[in-house]
Each structure stands twice: as C-alpha cells, then as structure tokens.
Short mmCIF file of C-alpha atoms in Angstrom, two decimals:
data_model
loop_
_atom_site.label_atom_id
_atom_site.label_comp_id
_atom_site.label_asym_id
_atom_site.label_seq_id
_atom_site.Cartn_x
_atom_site.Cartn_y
_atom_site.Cartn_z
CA UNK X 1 -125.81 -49.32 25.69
CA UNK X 2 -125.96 -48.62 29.49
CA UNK X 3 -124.27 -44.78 28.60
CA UNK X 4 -126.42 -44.01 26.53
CA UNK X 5 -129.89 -44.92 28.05
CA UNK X 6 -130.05 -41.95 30.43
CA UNK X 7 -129.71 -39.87 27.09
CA UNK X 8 -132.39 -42.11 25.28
CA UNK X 9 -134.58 -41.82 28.47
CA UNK X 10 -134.60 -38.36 28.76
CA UNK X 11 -135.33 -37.59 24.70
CA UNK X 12 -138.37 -40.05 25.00
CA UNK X 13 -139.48 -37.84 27.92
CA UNK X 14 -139.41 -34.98 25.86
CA UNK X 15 -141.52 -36.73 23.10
CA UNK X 16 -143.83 -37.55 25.46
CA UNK X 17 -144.79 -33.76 26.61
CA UNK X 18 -148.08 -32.54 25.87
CA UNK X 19 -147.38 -29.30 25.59
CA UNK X 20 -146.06 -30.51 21.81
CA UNK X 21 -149.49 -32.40 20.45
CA UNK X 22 -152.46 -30.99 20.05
CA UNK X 23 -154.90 -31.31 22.23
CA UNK X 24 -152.75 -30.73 25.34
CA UNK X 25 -155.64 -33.01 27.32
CA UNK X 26 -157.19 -36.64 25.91
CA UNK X 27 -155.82 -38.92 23.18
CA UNK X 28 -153.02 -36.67 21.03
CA UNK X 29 -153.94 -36.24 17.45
CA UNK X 30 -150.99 -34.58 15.75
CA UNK X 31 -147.76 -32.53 16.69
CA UNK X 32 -148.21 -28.90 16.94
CA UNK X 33 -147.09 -27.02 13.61
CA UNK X 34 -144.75 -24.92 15.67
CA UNK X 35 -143.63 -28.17 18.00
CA UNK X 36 -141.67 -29.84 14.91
CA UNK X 37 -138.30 -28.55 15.02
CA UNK X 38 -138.08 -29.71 18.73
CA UNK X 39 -139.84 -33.16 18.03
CA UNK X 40 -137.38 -34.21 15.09
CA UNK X 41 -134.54 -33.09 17.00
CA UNK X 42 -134.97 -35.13 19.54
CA UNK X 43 -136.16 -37.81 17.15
CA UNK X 44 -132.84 -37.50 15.38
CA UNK X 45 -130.24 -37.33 18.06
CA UNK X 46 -132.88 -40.56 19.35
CA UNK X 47 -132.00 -42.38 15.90
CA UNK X 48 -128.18 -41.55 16.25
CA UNK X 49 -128.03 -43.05 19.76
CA UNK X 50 -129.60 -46.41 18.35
CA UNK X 51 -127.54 -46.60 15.61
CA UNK X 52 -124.43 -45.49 17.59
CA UNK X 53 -125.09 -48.61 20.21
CA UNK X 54 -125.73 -50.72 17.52
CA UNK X 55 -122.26 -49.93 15.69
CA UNK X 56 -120.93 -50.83 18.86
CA UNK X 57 -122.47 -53.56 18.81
CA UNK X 58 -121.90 -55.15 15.57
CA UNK X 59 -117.81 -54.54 16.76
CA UNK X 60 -118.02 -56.78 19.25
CA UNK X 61 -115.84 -59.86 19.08
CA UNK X 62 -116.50 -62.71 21.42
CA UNK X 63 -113.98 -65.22 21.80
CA UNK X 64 -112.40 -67.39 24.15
CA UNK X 65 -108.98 -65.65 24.97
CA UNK X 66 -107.49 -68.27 27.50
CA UNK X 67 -106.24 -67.20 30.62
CA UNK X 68 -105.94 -69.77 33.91
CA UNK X 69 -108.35 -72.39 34.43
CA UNK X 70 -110.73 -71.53 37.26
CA UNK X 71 -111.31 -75.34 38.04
CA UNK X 72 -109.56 -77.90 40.15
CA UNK X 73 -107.85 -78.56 37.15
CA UNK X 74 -105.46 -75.86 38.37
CA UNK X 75 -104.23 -78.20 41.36
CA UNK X 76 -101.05 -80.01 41.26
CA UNK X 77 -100.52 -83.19 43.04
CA UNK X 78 -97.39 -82.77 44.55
CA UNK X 79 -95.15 -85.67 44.23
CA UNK X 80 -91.78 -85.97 42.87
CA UNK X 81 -93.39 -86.91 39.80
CA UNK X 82 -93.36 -83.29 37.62
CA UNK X 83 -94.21 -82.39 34.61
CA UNK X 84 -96.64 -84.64 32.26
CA UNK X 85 -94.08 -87.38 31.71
CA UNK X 86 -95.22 -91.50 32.03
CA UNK X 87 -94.96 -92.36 35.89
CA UNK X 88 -94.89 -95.92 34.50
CA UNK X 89 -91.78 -95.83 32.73
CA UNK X 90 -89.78 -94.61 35.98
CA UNK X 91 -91.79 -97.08 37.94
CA UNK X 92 -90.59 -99.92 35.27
CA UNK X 93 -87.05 -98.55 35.28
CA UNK X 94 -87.46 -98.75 39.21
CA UNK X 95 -88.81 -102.46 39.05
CA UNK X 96 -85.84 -103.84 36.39
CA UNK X 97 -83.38 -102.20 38.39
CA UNK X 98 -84.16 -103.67 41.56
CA UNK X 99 -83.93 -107.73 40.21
CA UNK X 100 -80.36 -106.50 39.29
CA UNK X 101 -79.13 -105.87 42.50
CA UNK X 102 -77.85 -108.13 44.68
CA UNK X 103 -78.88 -108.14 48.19
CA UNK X 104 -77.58 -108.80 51.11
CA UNK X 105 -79.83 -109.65 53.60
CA UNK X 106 -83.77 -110.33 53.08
CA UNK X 107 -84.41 -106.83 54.90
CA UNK X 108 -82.74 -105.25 52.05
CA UNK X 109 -84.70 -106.97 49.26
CA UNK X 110 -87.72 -106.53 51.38
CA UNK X 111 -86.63 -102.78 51.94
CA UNK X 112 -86.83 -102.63 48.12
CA UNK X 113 -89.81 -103.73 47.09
CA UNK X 114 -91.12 -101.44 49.86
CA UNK X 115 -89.52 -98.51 47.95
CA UNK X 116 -90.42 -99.74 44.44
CA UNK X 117 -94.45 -99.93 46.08
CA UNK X 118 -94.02 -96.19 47.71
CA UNK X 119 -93.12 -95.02 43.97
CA UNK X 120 -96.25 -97.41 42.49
CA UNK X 121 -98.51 -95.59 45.30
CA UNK X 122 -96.86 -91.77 44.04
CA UNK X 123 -97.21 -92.61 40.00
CA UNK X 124 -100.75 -94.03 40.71
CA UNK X 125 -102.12 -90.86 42.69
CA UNK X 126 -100.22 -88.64 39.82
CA UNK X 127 -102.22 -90.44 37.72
CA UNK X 128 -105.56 -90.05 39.24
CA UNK X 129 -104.97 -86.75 39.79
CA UNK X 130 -103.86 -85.67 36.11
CA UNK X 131 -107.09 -87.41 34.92
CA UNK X 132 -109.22 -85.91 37.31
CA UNK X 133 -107.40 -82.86 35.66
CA UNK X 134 -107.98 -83.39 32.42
CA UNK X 135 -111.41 -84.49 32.87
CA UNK X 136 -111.99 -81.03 34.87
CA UNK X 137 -110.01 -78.70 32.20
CA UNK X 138 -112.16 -80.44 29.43
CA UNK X 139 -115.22 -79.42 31.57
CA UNK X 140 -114.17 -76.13 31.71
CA UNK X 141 -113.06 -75.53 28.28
CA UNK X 142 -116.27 -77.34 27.43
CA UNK X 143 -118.20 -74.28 29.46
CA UNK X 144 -115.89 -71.85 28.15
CA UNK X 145 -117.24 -73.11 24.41
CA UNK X 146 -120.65 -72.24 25.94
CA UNK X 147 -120.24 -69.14 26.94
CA UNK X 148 -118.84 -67.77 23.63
CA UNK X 149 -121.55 -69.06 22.28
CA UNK X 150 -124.19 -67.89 23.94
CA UNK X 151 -122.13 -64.19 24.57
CA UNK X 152 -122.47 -64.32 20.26
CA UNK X 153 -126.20 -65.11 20.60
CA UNK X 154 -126.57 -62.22 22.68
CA UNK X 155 -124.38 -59.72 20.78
CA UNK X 156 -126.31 -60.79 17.26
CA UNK X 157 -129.81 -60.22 19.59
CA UNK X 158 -128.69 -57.09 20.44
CA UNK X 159 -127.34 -56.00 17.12
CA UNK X 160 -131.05 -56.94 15.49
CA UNK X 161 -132.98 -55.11 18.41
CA UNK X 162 -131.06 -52.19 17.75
CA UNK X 163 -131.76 -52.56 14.16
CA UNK X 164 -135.48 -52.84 14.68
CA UNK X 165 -135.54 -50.40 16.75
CA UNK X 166 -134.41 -47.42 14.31
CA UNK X 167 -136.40 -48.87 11.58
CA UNK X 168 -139.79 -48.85 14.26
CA UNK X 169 -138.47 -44.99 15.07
CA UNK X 170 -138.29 -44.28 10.87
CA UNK X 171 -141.70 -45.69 10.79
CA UNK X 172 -143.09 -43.94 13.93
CA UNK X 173 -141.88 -40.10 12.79
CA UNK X 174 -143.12 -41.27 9.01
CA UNK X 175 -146.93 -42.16 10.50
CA UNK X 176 -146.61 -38.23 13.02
CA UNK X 177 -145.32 -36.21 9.67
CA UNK X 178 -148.15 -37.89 7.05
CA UNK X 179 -150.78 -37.08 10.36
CA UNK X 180 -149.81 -33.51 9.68
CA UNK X 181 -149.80 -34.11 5.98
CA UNK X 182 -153.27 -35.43 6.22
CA UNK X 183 -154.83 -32.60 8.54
CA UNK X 184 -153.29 -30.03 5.97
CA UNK X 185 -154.92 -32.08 2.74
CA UNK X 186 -158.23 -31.91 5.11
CA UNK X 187 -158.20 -28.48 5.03
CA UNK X 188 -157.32 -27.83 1.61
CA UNK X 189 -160.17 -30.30 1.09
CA UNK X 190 -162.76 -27.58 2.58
CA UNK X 191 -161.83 -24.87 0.04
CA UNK X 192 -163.96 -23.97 -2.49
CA UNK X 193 -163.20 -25.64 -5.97
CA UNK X 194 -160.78 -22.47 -7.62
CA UNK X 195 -159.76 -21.24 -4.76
CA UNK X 196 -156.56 -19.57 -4.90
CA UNK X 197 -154.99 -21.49 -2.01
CA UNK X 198 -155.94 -24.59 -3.06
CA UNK X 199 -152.96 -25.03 -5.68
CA UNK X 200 -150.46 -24.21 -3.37
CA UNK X 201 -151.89 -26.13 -0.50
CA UNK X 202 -151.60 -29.32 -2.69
CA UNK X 203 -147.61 -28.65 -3.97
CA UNK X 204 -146.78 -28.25 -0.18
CA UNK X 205 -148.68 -31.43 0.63
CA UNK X 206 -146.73 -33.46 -2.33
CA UNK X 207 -143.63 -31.60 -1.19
CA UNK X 208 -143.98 -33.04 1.96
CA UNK X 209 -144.72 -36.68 1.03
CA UNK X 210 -142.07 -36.59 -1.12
CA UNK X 211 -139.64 -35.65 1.80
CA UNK X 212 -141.40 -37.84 4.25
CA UNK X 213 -140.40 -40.71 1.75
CA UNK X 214 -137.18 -39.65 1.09
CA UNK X 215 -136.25 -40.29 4.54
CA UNK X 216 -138.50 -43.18 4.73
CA UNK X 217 -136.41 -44.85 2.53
CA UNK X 218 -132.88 -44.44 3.52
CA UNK X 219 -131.22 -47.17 4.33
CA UNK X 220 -127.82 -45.61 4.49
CA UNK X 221 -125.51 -45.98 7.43
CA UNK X 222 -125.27 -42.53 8.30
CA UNK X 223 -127.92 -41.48 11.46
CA UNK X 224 -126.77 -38.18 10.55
CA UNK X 225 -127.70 -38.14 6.85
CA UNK X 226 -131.56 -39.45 7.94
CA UNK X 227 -131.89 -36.37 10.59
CA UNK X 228 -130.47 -34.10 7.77
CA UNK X 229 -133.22 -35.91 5.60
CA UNK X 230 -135.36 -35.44 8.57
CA UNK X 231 -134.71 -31.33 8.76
CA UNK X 232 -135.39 -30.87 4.90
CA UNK X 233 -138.94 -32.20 5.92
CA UNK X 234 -139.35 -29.58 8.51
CA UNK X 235 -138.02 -26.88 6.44
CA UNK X 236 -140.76 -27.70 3.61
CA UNK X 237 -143.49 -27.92 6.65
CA UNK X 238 -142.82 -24.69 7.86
CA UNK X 239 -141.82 -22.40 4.48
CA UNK X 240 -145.19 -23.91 3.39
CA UNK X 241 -147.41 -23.10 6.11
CA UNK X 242 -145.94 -19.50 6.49
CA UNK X 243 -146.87 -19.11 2.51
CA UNK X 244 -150.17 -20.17 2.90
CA UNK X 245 -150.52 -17.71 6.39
CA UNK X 246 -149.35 -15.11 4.23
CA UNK X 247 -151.45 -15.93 1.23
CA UNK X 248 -154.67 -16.50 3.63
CA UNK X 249 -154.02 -12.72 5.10
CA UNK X 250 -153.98 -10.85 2.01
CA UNK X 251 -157.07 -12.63 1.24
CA UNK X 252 -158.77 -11.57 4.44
CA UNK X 253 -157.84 -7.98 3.83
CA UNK X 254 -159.39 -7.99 0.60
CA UNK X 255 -156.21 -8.24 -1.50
CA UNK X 256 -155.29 -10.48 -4.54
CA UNK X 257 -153.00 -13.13 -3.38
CA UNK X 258 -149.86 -12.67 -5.38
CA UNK X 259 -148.75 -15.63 -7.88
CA UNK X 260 -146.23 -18.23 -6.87
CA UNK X 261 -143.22 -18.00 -8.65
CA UNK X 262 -140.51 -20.91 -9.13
CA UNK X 263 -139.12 -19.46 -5.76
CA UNK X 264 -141.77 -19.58 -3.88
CA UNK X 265 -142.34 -23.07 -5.12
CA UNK X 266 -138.79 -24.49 -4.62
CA UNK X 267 -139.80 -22.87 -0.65
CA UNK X 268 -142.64 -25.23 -0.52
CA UNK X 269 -141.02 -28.06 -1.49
CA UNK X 270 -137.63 -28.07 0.48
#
C-alpha cells in the first residue's frame, strides 16, 4: 500500500479542484460537462490502485517460518553434559560404578563421592537450565502463535478496507454521473410539451442511466473492465450533449432540427 499512496494522494487532489465542479466558489453541485473525461480518469486509475493493493493483499501468506529463537532459550549451559540426553542415567552409571571399586584408603572413597556430587551438581544445573529452556522456547513459540495471528487479522482487515473502499468509490462516481443525469432531466423538464428536443433529451438521459448502472453493477475482478465501463458512460454524456448543442442551434437560427436516425441514436446511447 505505502507505493501506491503518493499516487492515490495526488489523484484525490485532482478530484478535489474546483476548477472541475460547478460553481468554482461555495458548496459544488455537479462536475462540469467538459470536466468528465479528466474526473473518471482519475477515478479509474483511483479504482485500479485499490484493487491493485488489495490483490496484493489477499496474496499475502502469514505464517510462522522458524528461524532461531530470540529468547534465552538460545543459551546453552555449558557442562560436559551435551546434547538432550538423561543426566541421570550417567549420574546412576557414575553412582553403581563407584560401590564397585575397591578403595584403598578412605581419601579415595571420600575423593569419590566428591566426584560422583560434582557430576550430581553439573546434571542438576543442566537440568534447570534445559527447563528454563523449554519453558522460554514454549513462551516464544507461544508469541510467535500470536503474532501470526494477529499479522492474519490485519491482512483480512486490510483486504475488506480495500474492498469497501472501491465499492464506496463505485458508489461515489454513480451518485456525481446521476447529479448530471438529473440536471439534464431538469432541463428537459422546462421544455415545452412537443418540443423537438425533448425526445432526444430523454433517450440520452436513459442512455446514461443505463451506463451508469452497467458499471454500477460490476462486480468483476477486472479494475480495468469498470473504467472501460466507466469511459462508455462518458462517451454517451458527451455524443449526447453535442447532439442536443447542435439540435438547439439550428433551432435558434430558425431551422428545422433534422430527425434522429438509428445512428444518431446508437451516439446517444454509447
């Protein structure tokens, strides 16, 4: 995500000039007619930046992978006691062994069970130490369990944020475009009954709501297919406004506005 956000940053910037809604000063109403091919590019290559981090995302894998122990568990106590064999079976082997020897003198028997305590003392601090060991490796691998699952809470968090946050984007450039929709059925709304722009006012207004939906709806996995969905909208917007310009000129110069034919139509609708 962090890559991407001075991207992100910068497009919402862009959104956010008012030299694209109209008014320019107060609370913006609607984009300007001739501001939508900017505004839905930047909404676009906004949607494929979500849904790029969010692919990402959804390919993370957290998991314990091991490594060295970062506890105390890592210390050794040195003795010549190695490995994780039973200190108390050399210890007994140390303690039978001695009754079988015959001694000399009492120093020697003494010097024995000296020895055969100095190897009780060396098994019983490997001992400690390999429990206070275990007991500290079990604490860490009991953290280590933590982490993963809390780095898997956090990944899932993310992936839904993301999520919600295209879908609130599909909703925000749906409310803009049927704004626009509804300021162009307002106007239509102030012609005459049988005026001759009336009729194709109204197909580009269902031509746009029927794009606007159309993308609306998608719930594809492709950010490039809902931009593409995205364009078609714009396309219809602005074939249908330069129609009705046209149409409105003739009519101002006294001329019969010519008849729509299916190409014309097919123009105002996408």
């Amino acid at each position: 995500m962090k890559p991407r956000l001075p991207r992100m940053l910068r497009r919402v910037d862009t959104l956010m000039q008012r030299k694209y809604w109209d008014p320019e000063t107060g609370t913006p109403e609607r984009v300007k007619p001739d501001a939508w091919p900017r505004i839905v590019r930047e909404i676009s290559a906004l949607g494929t930046e979500l849904h790029g981090a969010w692919k990402g995302y959804a390919k993370a894998d957290i998991r314990d992978r091991g490594g060295r122990m970062r506890t105390s568990g890592n210390r050794t106590y040195q003795s010549f006691y190695s490995g994780w064999g039973l200190p108390y079976q050399s210890w007994q082997h140390h303690a039978l062994g001695r009754q079988s020897i015959s001694f000399r003198t009492q120093y020697g028997e003494l010097h024995s069970y000296w020895n055969l305590m100095r190897n009780y003392r060396l098994g019983w601090g490997w001992r400690t130490s390999v429990c206070t060991n275990c007991e500290a490796r079990r604490n860490e691998l009991k953290d280590r369990e933590t982490q993963v699952e809390e780095g898997r809470a956090a990944i899932e968090t993310a992936t839904a944020t993301l999520r919600q946050q295209m879908l609130a984007l599909r909703v925000l450039v749906g409310a803009m475009q049927a704004e626009e929709e509804q300021y162009i059925a307002d106007r239509l709304a102030e012609l005459p009954r049988g005026h001759v722009l009336r009729e194709p006012a109204q197909e580009l207004v269902d031509a746009l709501r029927q794009a606007r939906l159309e993308a609306e709806r998608y719930d594809g996995d492709s950010s490039s297919r809902w931009g593409q969905l995205l364009r078609d909208w714009v396309r219809a917007h602005k074939a249908g406004l330069t129609l009705l310009e046209k149409e409105a000129e003739k009519l101002d110069e006294g001329e019969e506005p010519a008849p729509a034919d299916e190409g014309d139509e097919t123009d105002a609708g996408g």
